[in-house]
mmCIF file of C-alpha atoms in Angstrom:
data_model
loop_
_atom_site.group_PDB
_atom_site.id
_atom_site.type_symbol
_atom_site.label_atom_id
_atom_site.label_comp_id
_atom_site.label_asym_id
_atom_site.label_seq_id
_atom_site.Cartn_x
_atom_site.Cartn_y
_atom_site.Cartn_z
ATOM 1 C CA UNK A 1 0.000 0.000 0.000
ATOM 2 C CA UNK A 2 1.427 3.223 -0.924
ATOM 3 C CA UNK A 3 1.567 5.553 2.330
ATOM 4 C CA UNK A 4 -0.008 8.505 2.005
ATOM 5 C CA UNK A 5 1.940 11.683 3.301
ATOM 6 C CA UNK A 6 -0.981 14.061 3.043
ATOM 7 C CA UNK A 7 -1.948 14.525 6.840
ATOM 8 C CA UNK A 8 -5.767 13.441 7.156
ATOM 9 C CA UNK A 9 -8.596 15.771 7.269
ATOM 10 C CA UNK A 10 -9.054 15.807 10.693
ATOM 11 C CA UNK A 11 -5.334 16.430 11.400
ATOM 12 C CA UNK A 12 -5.602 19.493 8.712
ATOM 13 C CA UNK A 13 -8.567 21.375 10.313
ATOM 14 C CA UNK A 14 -6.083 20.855 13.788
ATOM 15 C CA UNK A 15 -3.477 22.473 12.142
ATOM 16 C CA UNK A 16 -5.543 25.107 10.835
ATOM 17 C CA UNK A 17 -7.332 25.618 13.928
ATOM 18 C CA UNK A 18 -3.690 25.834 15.474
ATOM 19 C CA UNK A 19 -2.747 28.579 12.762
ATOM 20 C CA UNK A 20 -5.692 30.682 13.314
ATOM 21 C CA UNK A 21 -5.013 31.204 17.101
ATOM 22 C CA UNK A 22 -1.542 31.981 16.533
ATOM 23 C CA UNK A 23 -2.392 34.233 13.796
ATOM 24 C CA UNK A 24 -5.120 35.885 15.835
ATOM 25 C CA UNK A 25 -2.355 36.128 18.915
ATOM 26 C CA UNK A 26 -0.158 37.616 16.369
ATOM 27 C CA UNK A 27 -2.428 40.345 15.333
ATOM 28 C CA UNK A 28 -3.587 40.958 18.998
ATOM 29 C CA UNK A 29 -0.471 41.666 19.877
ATOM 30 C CA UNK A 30 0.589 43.917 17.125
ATOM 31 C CA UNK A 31 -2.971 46.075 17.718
ATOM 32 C CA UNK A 32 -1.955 46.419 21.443
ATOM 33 C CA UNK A 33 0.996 47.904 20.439
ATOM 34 C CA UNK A 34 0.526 49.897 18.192
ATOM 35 C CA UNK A 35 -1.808 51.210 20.352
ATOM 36 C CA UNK A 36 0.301 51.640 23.015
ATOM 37 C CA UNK A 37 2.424 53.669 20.846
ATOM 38 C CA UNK A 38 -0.172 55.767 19.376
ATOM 39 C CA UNK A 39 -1.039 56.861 23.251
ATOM 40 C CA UNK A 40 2.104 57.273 24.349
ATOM 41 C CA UNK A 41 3.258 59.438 21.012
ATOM 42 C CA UNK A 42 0.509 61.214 20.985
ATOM 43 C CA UNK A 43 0.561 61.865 24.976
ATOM 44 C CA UNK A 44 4.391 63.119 24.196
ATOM 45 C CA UNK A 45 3.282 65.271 20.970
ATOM 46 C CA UNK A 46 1.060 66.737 22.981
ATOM 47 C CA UNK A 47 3.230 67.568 25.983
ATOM 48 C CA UNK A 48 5.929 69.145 23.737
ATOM 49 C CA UNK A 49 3.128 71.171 21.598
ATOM 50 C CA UNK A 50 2.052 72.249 25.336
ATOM 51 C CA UNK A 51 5.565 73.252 26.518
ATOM 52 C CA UNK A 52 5.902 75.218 23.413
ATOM 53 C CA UNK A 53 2.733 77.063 23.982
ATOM 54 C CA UNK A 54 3.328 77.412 27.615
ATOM 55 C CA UNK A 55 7.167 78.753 26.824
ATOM 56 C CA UNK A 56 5.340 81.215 24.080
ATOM 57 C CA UNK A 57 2.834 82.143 26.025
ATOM 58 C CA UNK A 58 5.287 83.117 29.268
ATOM 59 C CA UNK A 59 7.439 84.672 27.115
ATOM 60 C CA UNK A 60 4.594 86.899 25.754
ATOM 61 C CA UNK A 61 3.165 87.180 28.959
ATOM 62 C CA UNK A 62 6.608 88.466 30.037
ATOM 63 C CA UNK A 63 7.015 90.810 27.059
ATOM 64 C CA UNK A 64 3.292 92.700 27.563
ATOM 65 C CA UNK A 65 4.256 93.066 31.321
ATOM 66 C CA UNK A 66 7.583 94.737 30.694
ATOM 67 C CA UNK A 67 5.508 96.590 27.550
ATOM 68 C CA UNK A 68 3.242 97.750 30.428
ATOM 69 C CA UNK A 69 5.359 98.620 33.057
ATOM 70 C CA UNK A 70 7.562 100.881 30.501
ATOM 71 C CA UNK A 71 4.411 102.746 29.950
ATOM 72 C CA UNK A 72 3.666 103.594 32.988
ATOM 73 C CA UNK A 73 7.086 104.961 33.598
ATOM 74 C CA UNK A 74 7.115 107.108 30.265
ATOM 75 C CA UNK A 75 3.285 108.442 30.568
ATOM 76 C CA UNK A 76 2.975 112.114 29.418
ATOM 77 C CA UNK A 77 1.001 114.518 30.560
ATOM 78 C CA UNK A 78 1.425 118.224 29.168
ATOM 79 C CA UNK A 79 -0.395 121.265 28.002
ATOM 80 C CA UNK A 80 -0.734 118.810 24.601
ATOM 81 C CA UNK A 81 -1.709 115.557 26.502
ATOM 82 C CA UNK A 82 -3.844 116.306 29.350
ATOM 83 C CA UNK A 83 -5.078 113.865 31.411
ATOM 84 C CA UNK A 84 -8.115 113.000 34.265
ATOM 85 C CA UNK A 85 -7.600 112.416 37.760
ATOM 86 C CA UNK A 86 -5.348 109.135 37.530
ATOM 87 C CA UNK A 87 -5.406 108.368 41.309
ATOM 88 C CA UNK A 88 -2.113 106.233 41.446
ATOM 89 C CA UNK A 89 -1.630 104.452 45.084
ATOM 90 C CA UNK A 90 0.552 106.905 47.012
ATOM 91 C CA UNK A 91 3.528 106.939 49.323
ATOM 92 C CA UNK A 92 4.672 109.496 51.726
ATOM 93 C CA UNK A 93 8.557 110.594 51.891
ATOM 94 C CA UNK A 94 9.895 113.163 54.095
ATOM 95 C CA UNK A 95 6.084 114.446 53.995
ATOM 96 C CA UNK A 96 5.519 114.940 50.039
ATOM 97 C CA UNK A 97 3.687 112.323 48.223
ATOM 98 C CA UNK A 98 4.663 110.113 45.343
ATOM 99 C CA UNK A 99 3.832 107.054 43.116
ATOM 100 C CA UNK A 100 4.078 104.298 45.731
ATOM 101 C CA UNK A 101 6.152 102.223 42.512
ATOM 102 C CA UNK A 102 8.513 104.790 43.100
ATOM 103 C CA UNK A 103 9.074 105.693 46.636
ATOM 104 C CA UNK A 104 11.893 103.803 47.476
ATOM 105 C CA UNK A 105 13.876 105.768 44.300
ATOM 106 C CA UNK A 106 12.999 109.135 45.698
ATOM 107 C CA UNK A 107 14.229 108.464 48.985
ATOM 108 C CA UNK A 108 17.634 107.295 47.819
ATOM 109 C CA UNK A 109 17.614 109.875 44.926
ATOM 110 C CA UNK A 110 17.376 112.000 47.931
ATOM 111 C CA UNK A 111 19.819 110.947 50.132
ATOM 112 C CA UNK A 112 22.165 110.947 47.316
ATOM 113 C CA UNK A 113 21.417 114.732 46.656
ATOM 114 C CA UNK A 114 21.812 115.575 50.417
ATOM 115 C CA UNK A 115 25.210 114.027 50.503
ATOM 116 C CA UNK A 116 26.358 116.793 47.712
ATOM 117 C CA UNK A 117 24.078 119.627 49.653
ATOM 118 C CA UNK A 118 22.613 118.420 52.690
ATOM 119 C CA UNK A 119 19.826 121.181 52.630
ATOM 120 C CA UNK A 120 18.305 120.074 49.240
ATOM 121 C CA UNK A 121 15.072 118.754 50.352
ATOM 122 C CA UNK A 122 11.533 117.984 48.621
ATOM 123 C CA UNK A 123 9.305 120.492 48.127
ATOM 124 C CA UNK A 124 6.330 118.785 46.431
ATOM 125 C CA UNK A 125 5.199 115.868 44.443
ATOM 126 C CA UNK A 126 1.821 114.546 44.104
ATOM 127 C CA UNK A 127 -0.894 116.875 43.456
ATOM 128 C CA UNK A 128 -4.599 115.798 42.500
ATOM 129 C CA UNK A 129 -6.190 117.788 39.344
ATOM 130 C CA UNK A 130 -8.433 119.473 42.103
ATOM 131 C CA UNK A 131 -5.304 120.569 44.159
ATOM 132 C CA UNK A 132 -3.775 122.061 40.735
ATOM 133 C CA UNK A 133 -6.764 123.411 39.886
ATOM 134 C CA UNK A 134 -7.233 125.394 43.244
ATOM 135 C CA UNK A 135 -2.771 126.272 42.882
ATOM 136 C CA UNK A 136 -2.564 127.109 39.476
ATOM 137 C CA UNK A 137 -6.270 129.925 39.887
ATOM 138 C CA UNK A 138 -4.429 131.101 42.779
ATOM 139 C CA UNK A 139 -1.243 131.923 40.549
ATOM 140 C CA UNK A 140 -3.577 133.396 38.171
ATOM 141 C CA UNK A 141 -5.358 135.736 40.908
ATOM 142 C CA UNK A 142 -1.791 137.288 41.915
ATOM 143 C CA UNK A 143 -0.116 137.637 38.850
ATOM 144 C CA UNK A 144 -3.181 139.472 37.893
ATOM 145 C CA UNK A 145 -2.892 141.310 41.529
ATOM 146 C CA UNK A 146 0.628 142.169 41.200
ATOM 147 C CA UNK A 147 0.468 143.334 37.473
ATOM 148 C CA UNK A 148 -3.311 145.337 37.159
ATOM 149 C CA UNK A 149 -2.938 145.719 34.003
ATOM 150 C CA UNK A 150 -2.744 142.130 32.645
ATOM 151 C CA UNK A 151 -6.021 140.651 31.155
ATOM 152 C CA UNK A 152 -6.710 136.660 32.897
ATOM 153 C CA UNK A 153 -5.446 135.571 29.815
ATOM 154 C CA UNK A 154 -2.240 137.602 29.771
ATOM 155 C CA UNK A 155 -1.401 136.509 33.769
ATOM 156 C CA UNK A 156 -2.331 132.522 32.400
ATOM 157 C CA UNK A 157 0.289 132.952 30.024
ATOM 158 C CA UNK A 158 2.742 134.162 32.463
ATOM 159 C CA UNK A 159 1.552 131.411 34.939
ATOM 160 C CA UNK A 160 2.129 128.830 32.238
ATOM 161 C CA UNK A 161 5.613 129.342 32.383
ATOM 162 C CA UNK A 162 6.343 127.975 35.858
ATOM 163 C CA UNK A 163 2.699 125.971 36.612
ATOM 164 C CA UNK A 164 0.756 124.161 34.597
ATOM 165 C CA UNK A 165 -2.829 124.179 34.063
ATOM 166 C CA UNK A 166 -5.273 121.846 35.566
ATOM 167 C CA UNK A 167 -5.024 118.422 33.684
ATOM 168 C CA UNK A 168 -1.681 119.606 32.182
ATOM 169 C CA UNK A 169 0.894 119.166 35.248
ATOM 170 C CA UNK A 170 3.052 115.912 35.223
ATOM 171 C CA UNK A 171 2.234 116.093 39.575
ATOM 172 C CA UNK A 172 -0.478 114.558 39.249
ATOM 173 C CA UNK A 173 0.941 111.676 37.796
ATOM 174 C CA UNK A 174 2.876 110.831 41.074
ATOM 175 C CA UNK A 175 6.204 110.526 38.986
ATOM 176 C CA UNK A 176 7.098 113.554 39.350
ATOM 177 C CA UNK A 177 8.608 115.682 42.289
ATOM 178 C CA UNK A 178 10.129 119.197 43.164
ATOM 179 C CA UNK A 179 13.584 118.959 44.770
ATOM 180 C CA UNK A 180 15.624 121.787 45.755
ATOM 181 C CA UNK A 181 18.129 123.311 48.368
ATOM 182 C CA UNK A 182 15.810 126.543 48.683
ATOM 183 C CA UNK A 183 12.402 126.347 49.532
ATOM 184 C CA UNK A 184 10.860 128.442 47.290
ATOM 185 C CA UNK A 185 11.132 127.301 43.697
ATOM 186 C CA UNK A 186 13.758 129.360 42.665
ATOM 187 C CA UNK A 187 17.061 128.808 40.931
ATOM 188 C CA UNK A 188 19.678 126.825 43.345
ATOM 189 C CA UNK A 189 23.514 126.857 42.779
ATOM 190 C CA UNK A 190 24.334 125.927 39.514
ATOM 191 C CA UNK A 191 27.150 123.623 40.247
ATOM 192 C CA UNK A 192 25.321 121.719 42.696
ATOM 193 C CA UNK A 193 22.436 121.191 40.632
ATOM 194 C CA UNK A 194 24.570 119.876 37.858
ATOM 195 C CA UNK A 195 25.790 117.143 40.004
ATOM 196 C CA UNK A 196 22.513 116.243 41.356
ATOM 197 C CA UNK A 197 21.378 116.059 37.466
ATOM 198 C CA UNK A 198 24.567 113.442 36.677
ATOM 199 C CA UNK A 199 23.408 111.426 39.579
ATOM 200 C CA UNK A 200 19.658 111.754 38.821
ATOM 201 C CA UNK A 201 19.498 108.723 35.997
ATOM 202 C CA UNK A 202 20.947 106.393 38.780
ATOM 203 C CA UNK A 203 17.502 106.483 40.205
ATOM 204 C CA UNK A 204 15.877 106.486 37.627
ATOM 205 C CA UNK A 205 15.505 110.304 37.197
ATOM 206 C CA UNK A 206 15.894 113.347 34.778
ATOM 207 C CA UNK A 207 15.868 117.019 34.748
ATOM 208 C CA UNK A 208 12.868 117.412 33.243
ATOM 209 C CA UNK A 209 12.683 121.019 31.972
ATOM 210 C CA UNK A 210 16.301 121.021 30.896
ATOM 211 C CA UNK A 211 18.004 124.462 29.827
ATOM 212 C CA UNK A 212 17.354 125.396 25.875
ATOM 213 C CA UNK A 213 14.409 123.144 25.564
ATOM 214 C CA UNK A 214 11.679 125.221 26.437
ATOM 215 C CA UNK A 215 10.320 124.719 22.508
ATOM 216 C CA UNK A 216 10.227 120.987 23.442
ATOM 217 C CA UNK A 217 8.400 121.352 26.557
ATOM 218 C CA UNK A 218 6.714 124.242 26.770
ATOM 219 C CA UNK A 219 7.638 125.479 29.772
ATOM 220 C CA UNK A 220 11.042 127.082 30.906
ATOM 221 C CA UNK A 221 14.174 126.124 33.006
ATOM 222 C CA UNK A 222 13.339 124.427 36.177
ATOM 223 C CA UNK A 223 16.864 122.959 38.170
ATOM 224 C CA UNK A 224 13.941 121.831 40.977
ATOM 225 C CA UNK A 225 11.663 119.564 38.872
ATOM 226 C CA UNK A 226 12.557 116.049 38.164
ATOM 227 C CA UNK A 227 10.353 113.455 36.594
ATOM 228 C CA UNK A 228 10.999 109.411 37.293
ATOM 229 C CA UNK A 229 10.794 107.842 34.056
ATOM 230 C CA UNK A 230 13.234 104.072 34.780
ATOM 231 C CA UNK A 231 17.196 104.050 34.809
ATOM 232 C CA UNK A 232 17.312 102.732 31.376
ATOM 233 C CA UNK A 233 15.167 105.506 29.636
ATOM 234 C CA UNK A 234 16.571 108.277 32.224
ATOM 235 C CA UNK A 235 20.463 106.927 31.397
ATOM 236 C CA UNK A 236 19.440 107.546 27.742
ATOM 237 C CA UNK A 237 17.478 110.629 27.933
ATOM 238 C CA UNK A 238 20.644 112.167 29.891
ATOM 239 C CA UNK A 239 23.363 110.974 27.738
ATOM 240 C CA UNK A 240 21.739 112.492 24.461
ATOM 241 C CA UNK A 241 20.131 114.945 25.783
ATOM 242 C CA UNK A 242 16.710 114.424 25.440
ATOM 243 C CA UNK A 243 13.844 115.606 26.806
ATOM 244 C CA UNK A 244 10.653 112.955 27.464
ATOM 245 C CA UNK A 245 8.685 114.971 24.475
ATOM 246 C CA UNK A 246 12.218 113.867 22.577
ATOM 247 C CA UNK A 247 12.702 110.593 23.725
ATOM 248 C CA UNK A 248 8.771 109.747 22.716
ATOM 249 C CA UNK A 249 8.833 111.317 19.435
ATOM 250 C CA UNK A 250 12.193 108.919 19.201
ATOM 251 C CA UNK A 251 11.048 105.760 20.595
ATOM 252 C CA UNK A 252 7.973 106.047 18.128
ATOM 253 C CA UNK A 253 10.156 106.822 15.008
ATOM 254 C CA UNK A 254 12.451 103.453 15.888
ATOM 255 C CA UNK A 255 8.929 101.780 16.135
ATOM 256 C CA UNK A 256 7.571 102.388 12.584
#
């Protein structure tokens, strides 16, 4: 009898059976993992997409606060940009207010004066629109007193050169504060003011009605005022000098 080497029927449908299960293991298996590695790819996608956004987003977050707090420190307020009661939280030093932000540079800006002069001293700092309203009428009232002849808009005029009007004075921003060795707001000596200028952008500070710019300001030579606008800005502003009308007209050209 010839031996047959085809396995039987029975045997085949075992071996198939066999084949099936191993296949279906197979396939199992690779779904599981491929699985696995779609989770866990995606899960790491998604947590360096995240990082990225969260990085971006700090940095941006960063950027609009430094934006902001630049702003703050450069806000003008003139005869051309007046501006509503701003309220800004307040600090007291040596009995003047100021910008609270700022308090702890006026007192050092202060005691760095006093060590050239000991008698320079404030005089003044923050003053509501109300309280410039009331100062800058009562300027008005004795130029008018002292000179009969002017009209109320001829002694405004005159006022304008040393006080601004209500809306118009940088006081009421709280950056800015009257320092001098007299204490009326007259002219000190020049010598020691010019020190007390170099110093000033230490702190954060600059003369802010500079000699020679009164067609940039609008208002004439002051030695007593100066206006807190950062150490970076007031370090520039001093070295080319600048005044803030400058600097802003400056800082918006680069911008364009």
């Amino acid at each position: 009898m010839v031996k047959n080497n085809y396995p039987s029927r029975r045997q085949a449908k075992k071996q198939t059976n066999w084949f099936l299960v191993i296949s279906s293991v197979l396939i199992a298996v690779l779904l599981v993992a491929a699985g696995l590695y779609s989770v866990f790819g995606v899960s790491r996608t998604v947590q360096q997409t995240n990082g990225s956004s969260v990085t971006k987003s700090s940095k941006q977050a960063t950027d609009a606060t430094q934006s902001k707090d630049k702003d703050w420190q450069l806000l003008l307020v003139n005869r051309d940009n007046k501006s509503k009661e701003l309220n800004p939280e307040i600090a007291d030093v040596d009995g003047v207010s100021v910008d609270a932000r700022i308090a702890k540079n006026v007192k050092e800006f202060l005691a760095a004066a006093q060590e050239i002069d000991p008698s320079y001293h404030l005089i003044s700092g923050y003053r509501s629109v109300a309280y410039q309203t009331e100062l800058y009428n009562s300027y008005v009232q004795q130029e008018m007193a002292a000179d009969p002849s002017l009209t109320e808009s001829q002694a405004e005029k005159k006022v304008q050169t040393y006080s601004q009007p209500p809306g118009a004075s940088e006081h009421q921003t709280g950056l800015a504060i009257d320092m001098s060795t007299v204490d009326s707001l007259n002219e000190a000596d020049p010598d020691t003011v010019a020190k007390v200028k170099e110093l000033a952008p230490k702190y954060g500070f600059v003369l802010r009605f500079p000699d020679g710019k009164t067609s940039s300001t609008g208002v004439g030579y002051e030695d007593w005022h100066f206006r807190y606008v950062g150490k970076e800005s007031a370090e520039y502003m001093t070295e080319h000098n600048l005044t803030l009308e400058e600097y802003l007209a400056l800082l918006k050209e680069k911008a364009k």
